[in-house]
Amino acid sequence: MVPANFVEVEFRMADERVSADGGMETSFGFREVGTGEKQPLVNDVFHKVARRYDIMNDVMSAGLHRVWKDAMIAALNPPRREDYRVLDVAGGTGDIAFRIVEASGRKAHATVLDINASMLAVGAERARKKGLTANLEFVEANAEDLPFAANSFDAYTIAFGIRNVPRIEVALKEAYRVLKRGGRLLVLEFSEVEMPLLDRFYDAWSFNAIPKFGKLITGDEAPYQYLVESIRKFPDQRDFATMIRTAGFGRVSFTNYTGGIAALHSGWKI
């Protein structure tokens, strides 16, 4: 059943989504913050959920994030080459990087970059348990200022992280800079549901159920409330594709998953 206050919430969400012109840099969910204030607030969210990050994604996506991530790796199709280098940004727990390395027959090398040390600690621990440390490097740094030379990577991936970056346009330009010519950008992110009825169901689930589940899991619903709101602030598929093109990428496209609950964006450094 759709909650009685759903129409009001839906109107607010439609009013909140930003365009390709920007706006995410000063939005912490539905709350407007000053320039430079968003990143510390986002860091605090992920310090709180780091140890339960996979559970968090299960709650946010009803478990479908695992299917979407597998589809992302299939789209990347990493070759079985030891010189193939991938930069996985906002991937502290290693979820995407592990998949890439395994898909390459444990040949590829993945650099996992995250601004949050708590997330990286979880990823490094998991890598040791999986016996993947030889294929992985964990780097604490900001997506807006990558500590790598230009033309260093064959691919740049980021899953459910780009909407948490304050200056998305800067992060995309950095992605373009560090990719080799012919390199590929893949961005998996929650997006705008484009299937009738599913959009209403998902919004009702998001705003009414997810924060409550978050409180049960972590004892604090605030991080989940932010994450739900940040999804609704993020540009829709076409606006985000425009942002990728503006950063210099060619052959830009996107694929909707589960009616647009998530979308995989692709671009090439041509």
PDB file of C-alpha atoms in Angstrom:
ATOM      1  CA  MET A   1       0.000   0.000   0.000  1.00  0.00           C
ATOM      2  CA  VAL A   2       1.280   3.481  -0.864  1.00  0.00           C
ATOM      3  CA  PRO A   3       1.613   5.644   2.276  1.00  0.00           C
ATOM      4  CA  ALA A   4      -0.823   8.538   2.751  1.00  0.00           C
ATOM      5  CA  ASN A   5       1.965  11.087   2.595  1.00  0.00           C
ATOM      6  CA  PHE A   6       3.498   9.593  -0.541  1.00  0.00           C
ATOM      7  CA  VAL A   7       2.170  12.239  -2.949  1.00  0.00           C
ATOM      8  CA  GLU A   8       3.852  14.960  -0.885  1.00  0.00           C
ATOM      9  CA  VAL A   9       7.132  13.010  -0.785  1.00  0.00           C
ATOM     10  CA  GLU A  10       6.967  12.266  -4.517  1.00  0.00           C
ATOM     11  CA  PHE A  11       6.445  15.957  -5.322  1.00  0.00           C
ATOM     12  CA  ARG A  12       9.400  16.879  -3.173  1.00  0.00           C
ATOM     13  CA  MET A  13      11.639  14.320  -4.865  1.00  0.00           C
ATOM     14  CA  ALA A  14      10.685  15.510  -8.342  1.00  0.00           C
ATOM     15  CA  ASP A  15      11.599  18.995  -7.175  1.00  0.00           C
ATOM     16  CA  GLU A  16      14.957  17.902  -5.756  1.00  0.00           C
ATOM     17  CA  ARG A  17      16.734  16.027  -8.598  1.00  0.00           C
ATOM     18  CA  VAL A  18      19.547  18.149 -10.018  1.00  0.00           C
ATOM     19  CA  SER A  19      20.438  18.549 -13.680  1.00  0.00           C
ATOM     20  CA  ALA A  20      23.642  18.316 -15.674  1.00  0.00           C
ATOM     21  CA  ASP A  21      24.380  21.900 -14.615  1.00  0.00           C
ATOM     22  CA  GLY A  22      25.351  20.736 -11.124  1.00  0.00           C
ATOM     23  CA  GLY A  23      24.095  21.100  -7.596  1.00  0.00           C
ATOM     24  CA  MET A  24      25.341  17.920  -5.939  1.00  0.00           C
ATOM     25  CA  GLU A  25      28.370  19.723  -4.484  1.00  0.00           C
ATOM     26  CA  THR A  26      26.236  21.551  -1.893  1.00  0.00           C
ATOM     27  CA  SER A  27      23.590  18.899  -1.252  1.00  0.00           C
ATOM     28  CA  PHE A  28      23.829  16.439   1.594  1.00  0.00           C
ATOM     29  CA  GLY A  29      20.725  14.487   0.666  1.00  0.00           C
ATOM     30  CA  PHE A  30      17.860  17.000   0.679  1.00  0.00           C
ATOM     31  CA  ARG A  31      19.792  19.322   2.973  1.00  0.00           C
ATOM     32  CA  GLU A  32      21.738  22.214   1.489  1.00  0.00           C
ATOM     33  CA  VAL A  33      25.224  22.662   2.953  1.00  0.00           C
ATOM     34  CA  GLY A  34      28.021  25.136   2.386  1.00  0.00           C
ATOM     35  CA  THR A  35      30.836  24.699  -0.096  1.00  0.00           C
ATOM     36  CA  GLY A  36      33.355  22.265   1.333  1.00  0.00           C
ATOM     37  CA  GLU A  37      30.971  20.902   3.987  1.00  0.00           C
ATOM     38  CA  LYS A  38      29.630  17.875   2.104  1.00  0.00           C
ATOM     39  CA  GLN A  39      32.753  15.698   2.039  1.00  0.00           C
ATOM     40  CA  PRO A  40      33.237  15.477   5.837  1.00  0.00           C
ATOM     41  CA  LEU A  41      29.552  14.640   6.247  1.00  0.00           C
ATOM     42  CA  VAL A  42      29.756  11.889   3.622  1.00  0.00           C
ATOM     43  CA  ASN A  43      32.920  10.547   5.247  1.00  0.00           C
ATOM     44  CA  ASP A  44      31.077  10.219   8.541  1.00  0.00           C
ATOM     45  CA  VAL A  45      28.278   8.241   6.862  1.00  0.00           C
ATOM     46  CA  PHE A  46      30.703   5.671   5.492  1.00  0.00           C
ATOM     47  CA  HIS A  47      32.737   5.420   8.691  1.00  0.00           C
ATOM     48  CA  LYS A  48      29.463   4.370  10.321  1.00  0.00           C
ATOM     49  CA  VAL A  49      28.463   1.768   7.714  1.00  0.00           C
ATOM     50  CA  ALA A  50      31.863   0.417   6.588  1.00  0.00           C
ATOM     51  CA  ARG A  51      31.635  -2.920   8.421  1.00  0.00           C
ATOM     52  CA  ARG A  52      28.100  -3.475   7.200  1.00  0.00           C
ATOM     53  CA  TYR A  53      28.499  -2.059   3.707  1.00  0.00           C
ATOM     54  CA  ASP A  54      27.395  -5.191   1.819  1.00  0.00           C
ATOM     55  CA  ILE A  55      24.346  -5.491   4.069  1.00  0.00           C
ATOM     56  CA  MET A  56      23.633  -1.828   3.392  1.00  0.00           C
ATOM     57  CA  ASN A  57      23.690  -2.441  -0.363  1.00  0.00           C
ATOM     58  CA  ASP A  58      21.420  -5.454   0.060  1.00  0.00           C
ATOM     59  CA  VAL A  59      18.928  -3.231   1.879  1.00  0.00           C
ATOM     60  CA  MET A  60      19.219  -0.392  -0.639  1.00  0.00           C
ATOM     61  CA  SER A  61      18.710  -2.676  -3.658  1.00  0.00           C
ATOM     62  CA  ALA A  62      16.778  -5.665  -2.220  1.00  0.00           C
ATOM     63  CA  GLY A  63      19.870  -7.744  -3.028  1.00  0.00           C
ATOM     64  CA  LEU A  64      19.924  -6.808  -6.720  1.00  0.00           C
ATOM     65  CA  HIS A  65      23.214  -4.902  -6.456  1.00  0.00           C
ATOM     66  CA  ARG A  66      25.047  -8.223  -6.794  1.00  0.00           C
ATOM     67  CA  VAL A  67      23.371  -8.924 -10.145  1.00  0.00           C
ATOM     68  CA  TRP A  68      24.012  -5.384 -11.372  1.00  0.00           C
ATOM     69  CA  LYS A  69      27.682  -5.557 -10.382  1.00  0.00           C
ATOM     70  CA  ASP A  70      28.100  -8.843 -12.215  1.00  0.00           C
ATOM     71  CA  ALA A  71      26.547  -7.210 -15.292  1.00  0.00           C
ATOM     72  CA  MET A  72      28.997  -4.316 -14.937  1.00  0.00           C
ATOM     73  CA  ILE A  73      31.962  -6.705 -14.950  1.00  0.00           C
ATOM     74  CA  ALA A  74      30.528  -8.554 -17.950  1.00  0.00           C
ATOM     75  CA  ALA A  75      30.308  -5.206 -19.789  1.00  0.00           C
ATOM     76  CA  LEU A  76      33.920  -4.421 -18.880  1.00  0.00           C
ATOM     77  CA  ASN A  77      35.058  -7.907 -19.921  1.00  0.00           C
ATOM     78  CA  PRO A  78      38.605  -7.528 -18.510  1.00  0.00           C
ATOM     79  CA  PRO A  79      41.214  -9.359 -20.578  1.00  0.00           C
ATOM     80  CA  ARG A  80      43.499 -12.020 -19.112  1.00  0.00           C
ATOM     81  CA  ARG A  81      46.559  -9.765 -19.240  1.00  0.00           C
ATOM     82  CA  GLU A  82      48.970  -8.932 -16.446  1.00  0.00           C
ATOM     83  CA  ASP A  83      49.492  -5.422 -17.815  1.00  0.00           C
ATOM     84  CA  TYR A  84      45.774  -4.582 -17.682  1.00  0.00           C
ATOM     85  CA  ARG A  85      45.252  -1.891 -15.041  1.00  0.00           C
ATOM     86  CA  VAL A  86      41.945  -0.773 -13.581  1.00  0.00           C
ATOM     87  CA  LEU A  87      41.235   2.067 -11.178  1.00  0.00           C
ATOM     88  CA  ASP A  88      38.185   1.357  -9.021  1.00  0.00           C
ATOM     89  CA  VAL A  89      37.097   4.554  -7.289  1.00  0.00           C
ATOM     90  CA  ALA A  90      34.964   4.726  -4.132  1.00  0.00           C
ATOM     91  CA  GLY A  91      35.460   0.975  -3.986  1.00  0.00           C
ATOM     92  CA  GLY A  92      37.013   0.684  -0.547  1.00  0.00           C
ATOM     93  CA  THR A  93      35.573  -2.708   0.391  1.00  0.00           C
ATOM     94  CA  GLY A  94      36.914  -4.205  -2.837  1.00  0.00           C
ATOM     95  CA  ASP A  95      33.623  -5.573  -4.132  1.00  0.00           C
ATOM     96  CA  ILE A  96      34.126  -4.453  -7.746  1.00  0.00           C
ATOM     97  CA  ALA A  97      37.901  -4.893  -7.794  1.00  0.00           C
ATOM     98  CA  PHE A  98      37.658  -8.502  -6.606  1.00  0.00           C
ATOM     99  CA  ARG A  99      35.203  -9.274  -9.396  1.00  0.00           C
ATOM    100  CA  ILE A 100      37.473  -7.672 -12.006  1.00  0.00           C
ATOM    101  CA  VAL A 101      40.539  -9.595 -10.873  1.00  0.00           C
ATOM    102  CA  GLU A 102      38.658 -12.901 -10.808  1.00  0.00           C
ATOM    103  CA  ALA A 103      37.109 -12.241 -14.251  1.00  0.00           C
ATOM    104  CA  SER A 104      40.610 -11.697 -15.642  1.00  0.00           C
ATOM    105  CA  GLY A 105      41.777 -15.064 -14.334  1.00  0.00           C
ATOM    106  CA  ARG A 106      43.674 -13.260 -11.579  1.00  0.00           C
ATOM    107  CA  LYS A 107      45.835 -11.541 -14.207  1.00  0.00           C
ATOM    108  CA  ALA A 108      44.642  -7.920 -14.046  1.00  0.00           C
ATOM    109  CA  HIS A 109      45.831  -5.397 -11.469  1.00  0.00           C
ATOM    110  CA  ALA A 110      43.256  -3.214  -9.717  1.00  0.00           C
ATOM    111  CA  THR A 111      43.936  -0.067  -7.730  1.00  0.00           C
ATOM    112  CA  VAL A 112      41.158   0.513  -5.202  1.00  0.00           C
ATOM    113  CA  LEU A 113      40.829   4.184  -4.309  1.00  0.00           C
ATOM    114  CA  ASP A 114      38.624   5.549  -1.560  1.00  0.00           C
ATOM    115  CA  ILE A 115      38.626   8.707   0.526  1.00  0.00           C
ATOM    116  CA  ASN A 116      37.462   6.722   3.552  1.00  0.00           C
ATOM    117  CA  ALA A 117      40.077   4.788   5.546  1.00  0.00           C
ATOM    118  CA  SER A 118      37.451   2.656   7.291  1.00  0.00           C
ATOM    119  CA  MET A 119      36.190   1.339   3.962  1.00  0.00           C
ATOM    120  CA  LEU A 120      39.731   0.648   2.733  1.00  0.00           C
ATOM    121  CA  ALA A 121      40.547  -1.287   5.905  1.00  0.00           C
ATOM    122  CA  VAL A 122      37.587  -3.575   5.251  1.00  0.00           C
ATOM    123  CA  GLY A 123      38.702  -4.099   1.651  1.00  0.00           C
ATOM    124  CA  ALA A 124      42.328  -4.858   2.552  1.00  0.00           C
ATOM    125  CA  GLU A 125      41.219  -7.407   5.136  1.00  0.00           C
ATOM    126  CA  ARG A 126      38.899  -9.083   2.636  1.00  0.00           C
ATOM    127  CA  ALA A 127      41.648  -9.145  -0.014  1.00  0.00           C
ATOM    128  CA  ARG A 128      43.998 -10.984   2.334  1.00  0.00           C
ATOM    129  CA  LYS A 129      41.336 -13.587   3.087  1.00  0.00           C
ATOM    130  CA  LYS A 130      40.688 -14.107  -0.628  1.00  0.00           C
ATOM    131  CA  GLY A 131      44.392 -14.366  -1.489  1.00  0.00           C
ATOM    132  CA  LEU A 132      44.199 -11.407  -3.884  1.00  0.00           C
ATOM    133  CA  THR A 133      46.736  -9.018  -2.382  1.00  0.00           C
ATOM    134  CA  ALA A 134      49.204  -9.520  -5.254  1.00  0.00           C
ATOM    135  CA  ASN A 135      46.626  -8.144  -7.697  1.00  0.00           C
ATOM    136  CA  LEU A 136      45.405  -5.227  -5.610  1.00  0.00           C
ATOM    137  CA  GLU A 137      46.551  -1.899  -4.260  1.00  0.00           C
ATOM    138  CA  PHE A 138      44.536   0.197  -1.802  1.00  0.00           C
ATOM    139  CA  VAL A 139      44.949   3.968  -1.954  1.00  0.00           C
ATOM    140  CA  GLU A 140      43.364   6.598   0.296  1.00  0.00           C
ATOM    141  CA  ALA A 141      42.696   9.648  -1.861  1.00  0.00           C
ATOM    142  CA  ASN A 142      40.036  11.958  -3.250  1.00  0.00           C
ATOM    143  CA  ALA A 143      38.281  11.214  -6.554  1.00  0.00           C
ATOM    144  CA  GLU A 144      38.527  14.927  -7.355  1.00  0.00           C
ATOM    145  CA  ASP A 145      42.342  14.891  -7.139  1.00  0.00           C
ATOM    146  CA  LEU A 146      43.732  11.519  -8.219  1.00  0.00           C
ATOM    147  CA  PRO A 147      47.377  10.876  -7.251  1.00  0.00           C
ATOM    148  CA  PHE A 148      48.236   9.226 -10.574  1.00  0.00           C
ATOM    149  CA  ALA A 149      49.926  10.299 -13.780  1.00  0.00           C
ATOM    150  CA  ALA A 150      47.889  10.926 -16.895  1.00  0.00           C
ATOM    151  CA  ASN A 151      47.255   7.959 -19.182  1.00  0.00           C
ATOM    152  CA  SER A 152      47.853   5.367 -16.432  1.00  0.00           C
ATOM    153  CA  PHE A 153      44.811   3.063 -16.545  1.00  0.00           C
ATOM    154  CA  ASP A 154      42.955   0.922 -19.055  1.00  0.00           C
ATOM    155  CA  ALA A 155      39.645   1.308 -17.229  1.00  0.00           C
ATOM    156  CA  TYR A 156      38.051   3.419 -14.516  1.00  0.00           C
ATOM    157  CA  THR A 157      35.134   1.956 -12.583  1.00  0.00           C
ATOM    158  CA  ILE A 158      32.949   3.374  -9.845  1.00  0.00           C
ATOM    159  CA  ALA A 159      29.880   1.651  -8.397  1.00  0.00           C
ATOM    160  CA  PHE A 160      27.343   3.511  -6.249  1.00  0.00           C
ATOM    161  CA  GLY A 161      29.930   6.130  -5.371  1.00  0.00           C
ATOM    162  CA  ILE A 162      29.786   8.973  -7.867  1.00  0.00           C
ATOM    163  CA  ARG A 163      26.740  10.593  -6.252  1.00  0.00           C
ATOM    164  CA  ASN A 164      28.707  10.957  -3.004  1.00  0.00           C
ATOM    165  CA  VAL A 165      31.455  12.975  -4.702  1.00  0.00           C
ATOM    166  CA  PRO A 166      30.813  16.704  -4.132  1.00  0.00           C
ATOM    167  CA  ARG A 167      32.177  17.973  -7.459  1.00  0.00           C
ATOM    168  CA  ILE A 168      31.168  15.248  -9.885  1.00  0.00           C
ATOM    169  CA  GLU A 169      32.301  17.193 -12.944  1.00  0.00           C
ATOM    170  CA  VAL A 170      35.825  17.441 -11.475  1.00  0.00           C
ATOM    171  CA  ALA A 171      35.905  13.705 -10.725  1.00  0.00           C
ATOM    172  CA  LEU A 172      34.858  12.905 -14.301  1.00  0.00           C
ATOM    173  CA  LYS A 173      37.620  15.125 -15.719  1.00  0.00           C
ATOM    174  CA  GLU A 174      40.107  13.357 -13.459  1.00  0.00           C
ATOM    175  CA  ALA A 175      38.823  10.019 -14.728  1.00  0.00           C
ATOM    176  CA  TYR A 176      39.424  11.190 -18.288  1.00  0.00           C
ATOM    177  CA  ARG A 177      42.925  12.408 -17.412  1.00  0.00           C
ATOM    178  CA  VAL A 178      44.182   9.156 -15.862  1.00  0.00           C
ATOM    179  CA  LEU A 179      42.720   6.863 -18.515  1.00  0.00           C
ATOM    180  CA  LYS A 180      44.859   5.751 -21.422  1.00  0.00           C
ATOM    181  CA  ARG A 181      43.728   6.582 -24.935  1.00  0.00           C
ATOM    182  CA  GLY A 182      41.110   3.944 -25.718  1.00  0.00           C
ATOM    183  CA  GLY A 183      40.396   3.486 -22.001  1.00  0.00           C
ATOM    184  CA  ARG A 184      36.882   3.001 -20.715  1.00  0.00           C
ATOM    185  CA  LEU A 185      34.808   4.626 -17.983  1.00  0.00           C
ATOM    186  CA  LEU A 186      32.052   2.553 -16.350  1.00  0.00           C
ATOM    187  CA  VAL A 187      29.774   4.115 -13.727  1.00  0.00           C
ATOM    188  CA  LEU A 188      27.113   2.063 -11.964  1.00  0.00           C
ATOM    189  CA  GLU A 189      24.706   4.195  -9.983  1.00  0.00           C
ATOM    190  CA  PHE A 190      21.172   4.303  -8.667  1.00  0.00           C
ATOM    191  CA  SER A 191      19.119   6.311 -11.125  1.00  0.00           C
ATOM    192  CA  GLU A 192      15.610   7.392 -12.081  1.00  0.00           C
ATOM    193  CA  VAL A 193      13.065   4.591 -12.314  1.00  0.00           C
ATOM    194  CA  GLU A 194      11.403   4.719 -15.729  1.00  0.00           C
ATOM    195  CA  MET A 195       8.896   1.897 -15.319  1.00  0.00           C
ATOM    196  CA  PRO A 196       5.326   2.880 -14.326  1.00  0.00           C
ATOM    197  CA  LEU A 197       4.203   1.589 -10.916  1.00  0.00           C
ATOM    198  CA  LEU A 198       7.702   0.340 -10.112  1.00  0.00           C
ATOM    199  CA  ASP A 199       8.763   3.960  -9.507  1.00  0.00           C
ATOM    200  CA  ARG A 200       6.020   4.463  -6.918  1.00  0.00           C
ATOM    201  CA  PHE A 201       6.745   1.158  -5.200  1.00  0.00           C
ATOM    202  CA  TYR A 202      10.488   1.804  -5.072  1.00  0.00           C
ATOM    203  CA  ASP A 203      10.045   5.322  -3.706  1.00  0.00           C
ATOM    204  CA  ALA A 204       7.672   4.073  -1.030  1.00  0.00           C
ATOM    205  CA  TRP A 205      10.155   1.333  -0.112  1.00  0.00           C
ATOM    206  CA  SER A 206      13.093   3.738  -0.089  1.00  0.00           C
ATOM    207  CA  PHE A 207      11.674   6.460   2.104  1.00  0.00           C
ATOM    208  CA  ASN A 208       9.626   4.323   4.465  1.00  0.00           C
ATOM    209  CA  ALA A 209      11.474   1.020   4.821  1.00  0.00           C
ATOM    210  CA  ILE A 210      15.179   1.554   4.124  1.00  0.00           C
ATOM    211  CA  PRO A 211      15.932   4.005   6.987  1.00  0.00           C
ATOM    212  CA  LYS A 212      14.095   1.734   9.416  1.00  0.00           C
ATOM    213  CA  PHE A 213      16.083  -1.301   8.272  1.00  0.00           C
ATOM    214  CA  GLY A 214      19.222   0.809   8.591  1.00  0.00           C
ATOM    215  CA  LYS A 215      18.407   1.552  12.203  1.00  0.00           C
ATOM    216  CA  LEU A 216      17.912  -2.156  12.898  1.00  0.00           C
ATOM    217  CA  ILE A 217      21.236  -3.033  11.245  1.00  0.00           C
ATOM    218  CA  THR A 218      23.456  -0.218  12.534  1.00  0.00           C
ATOM    219  CA  GLY A 219      21.415   1.415  15.285  1.00  0.00           C
ATOM    220  CA  ASP A 220      21.307   4.639  13.275  1.00  0.00           C
ATOM    221  CA  GLU A 221      18.893   5.472  10.492  1.00  0.00           C
ATOM    222  CA  ALA A 222      20.507   8.821   9.574  1.00  0.00           C
ATOM    223  CA  PRO A 223      23.146   7.368   7.174  1.00  0.00           C
ATOM    224  CA  TYR A 224      20.437   5.475   5.292  1.00  0.00           C
ATOM    225  CA  GLN A 225      18.200   8.524   5.133  1.00  0.00           C
ATOM    226  CA  TYR A 226      21.064  10.434   3.518  1.00  0.00           C
ATOM    227  CA  LEU A 227      21.767   7.626   1.046  1.00  0.00           C
ATOM    228  CA  VAL A 228      18.122   7.432  -0.036  1.00  0.00           C
ATOM    229  CA  GLU A 229      17.910  11.195  -0.451  1.00  0.00           C
ATOM    230  CA  SER A 230      21.201  11.329  -2.357  1.00  0.00           C
ATOM    231  CA  ILE A 231      19.764   8.910  -4.933  1.00  0.00           C
ATOM    232  CA  ARG A 232      16.883  11.296  -5.565  1.00  0.00           C
ATOM    233  CA  LYS A 233      19.205  14.291  -5.866  1.00  0.00           C
ATOM    234  CA  PHE A 234      21.451  12.620  -8.459  1.00  0.00           C
ATOM    235  CA  PRO A 235      20.929  13.638 -12.107  1.00  0.00           C
ATOM    236  CA  ASP A 236      18.801  11.316 -14.212  1.00  0.00           C
ATOM    237  CA  GLN A 237      20.326   9.044 -16.839  1.00  0.00           C
ATOM    238  CA  ARG A 238      20.334  11.559 -19.670  1.00  0.00           C
ATOM    239  CA  ASP A 239      21.659  14.449 -17.620  1.00  0.00           C
ATOM    240  CA  PHE A 240      24.458  12.314 -16.216  1.00  0.00           C
ATOM    241  CA  ALA A 241      25.327  11.116 -19.727  1.00  0.00           C
ATOM    242  CA  THR A 242      25.612  14.789 -20.688  1.00  0.00           C
ATOM    243  CA  MET A 243      28.043  15.339 -17.804  1.00  0.00           C
ATOM    244  CA  ILE A 244      30.191  12.445 -19.026  1.00  0.00           C
ATOM    245  CA  ARG A 245      30.289  13.888 -22.545  1.00  0.00           C
ATOM    246  CA  THR A 246      31.176  17.330 -21.165  1.00  0.00           C
ATOM    247  CA  ALA A 247      34.179  15.753 -19.400  1.00  0.00           C
ATOM    248  CA  GLY A 248      35.497  14.716 -22.836  1.00  0.00           C
ATOM    249  CA  PHE A 249      34.313  11.137 -23.229  1.00  0.00           C
ATOM    250  CA  GLY A 250      33.019   9.741 -26.495  1.00  0.00           C
ATOM    251  CA  ARG A 251      30.621   6.916 -27.385  1.00  0.00           C
ATOM    252  CA  VAL A 252      28.678   7.656 -24.205  1.00  0.00           C
ATOM    253  CA  SER A 253      25.760   5.346 -23.465  1.00  0.00           C
ATOM    254  CA  PHE A 254      23.769   3.960 -20.577  1.00  0.00           C
ATOM    255  CA  THR A 255      21.879   0.750 -19.804  1.00  0.00           C
ATOM    256  CA  ASN A 256      19.024   0.648 -17.332  1.00  0.00           C
ATOM    257  CA  TYR A 257      18.845  -2.188 -14.842  1.00  0.00           C
ATOM    258  CA  THR A 258      15.558  -3.227 -13.223  1.00  0.00           C
ATOM    259  CA  GLY A 259      13.524  -0.502 -14.838  1.00  0.00           C
ATOM    260  CA  GLY A 260      16.046   2.227 -14.082  1.00  0.00           C
ATOM    261  CA  ILE A 261      16.501   1.625 -10.359  1.00  0.00           C
ATOM    262  CA  ALA A 262      20.153   1.488 -11.371  1.00  0.00           C
ATOM    263  CA  ALA A 263      21.926   2.396 -14.591  1.00  0.00           C
ATOM    264  CA  LEU A 264      25.324   1.552 -16.032  1.00  0.00           C
ATOM    265  CA  HIS A 265      26.953   4.480 -17.839  1.00  0.00           C
ATOM    266  CA  SER A 266      29.788   3.916 -20.285  1.00  0.00           C
ATOM    267  CA  GLY A 267      32.206   6.301 -21.965  1.00  0.00           C
ATOM    268  CA  TRP A 268      35.493   5.988 -23.858  1.00  0.00           C
ATOM    269  CA  LYS A 269      38.606   8.159 -24.023  1.00  0.00           C
ATOM    270  CA  ILE A 270      38.865   8.322 -27.775  1.00  0.00           C
TER     271      ILE A 270
END
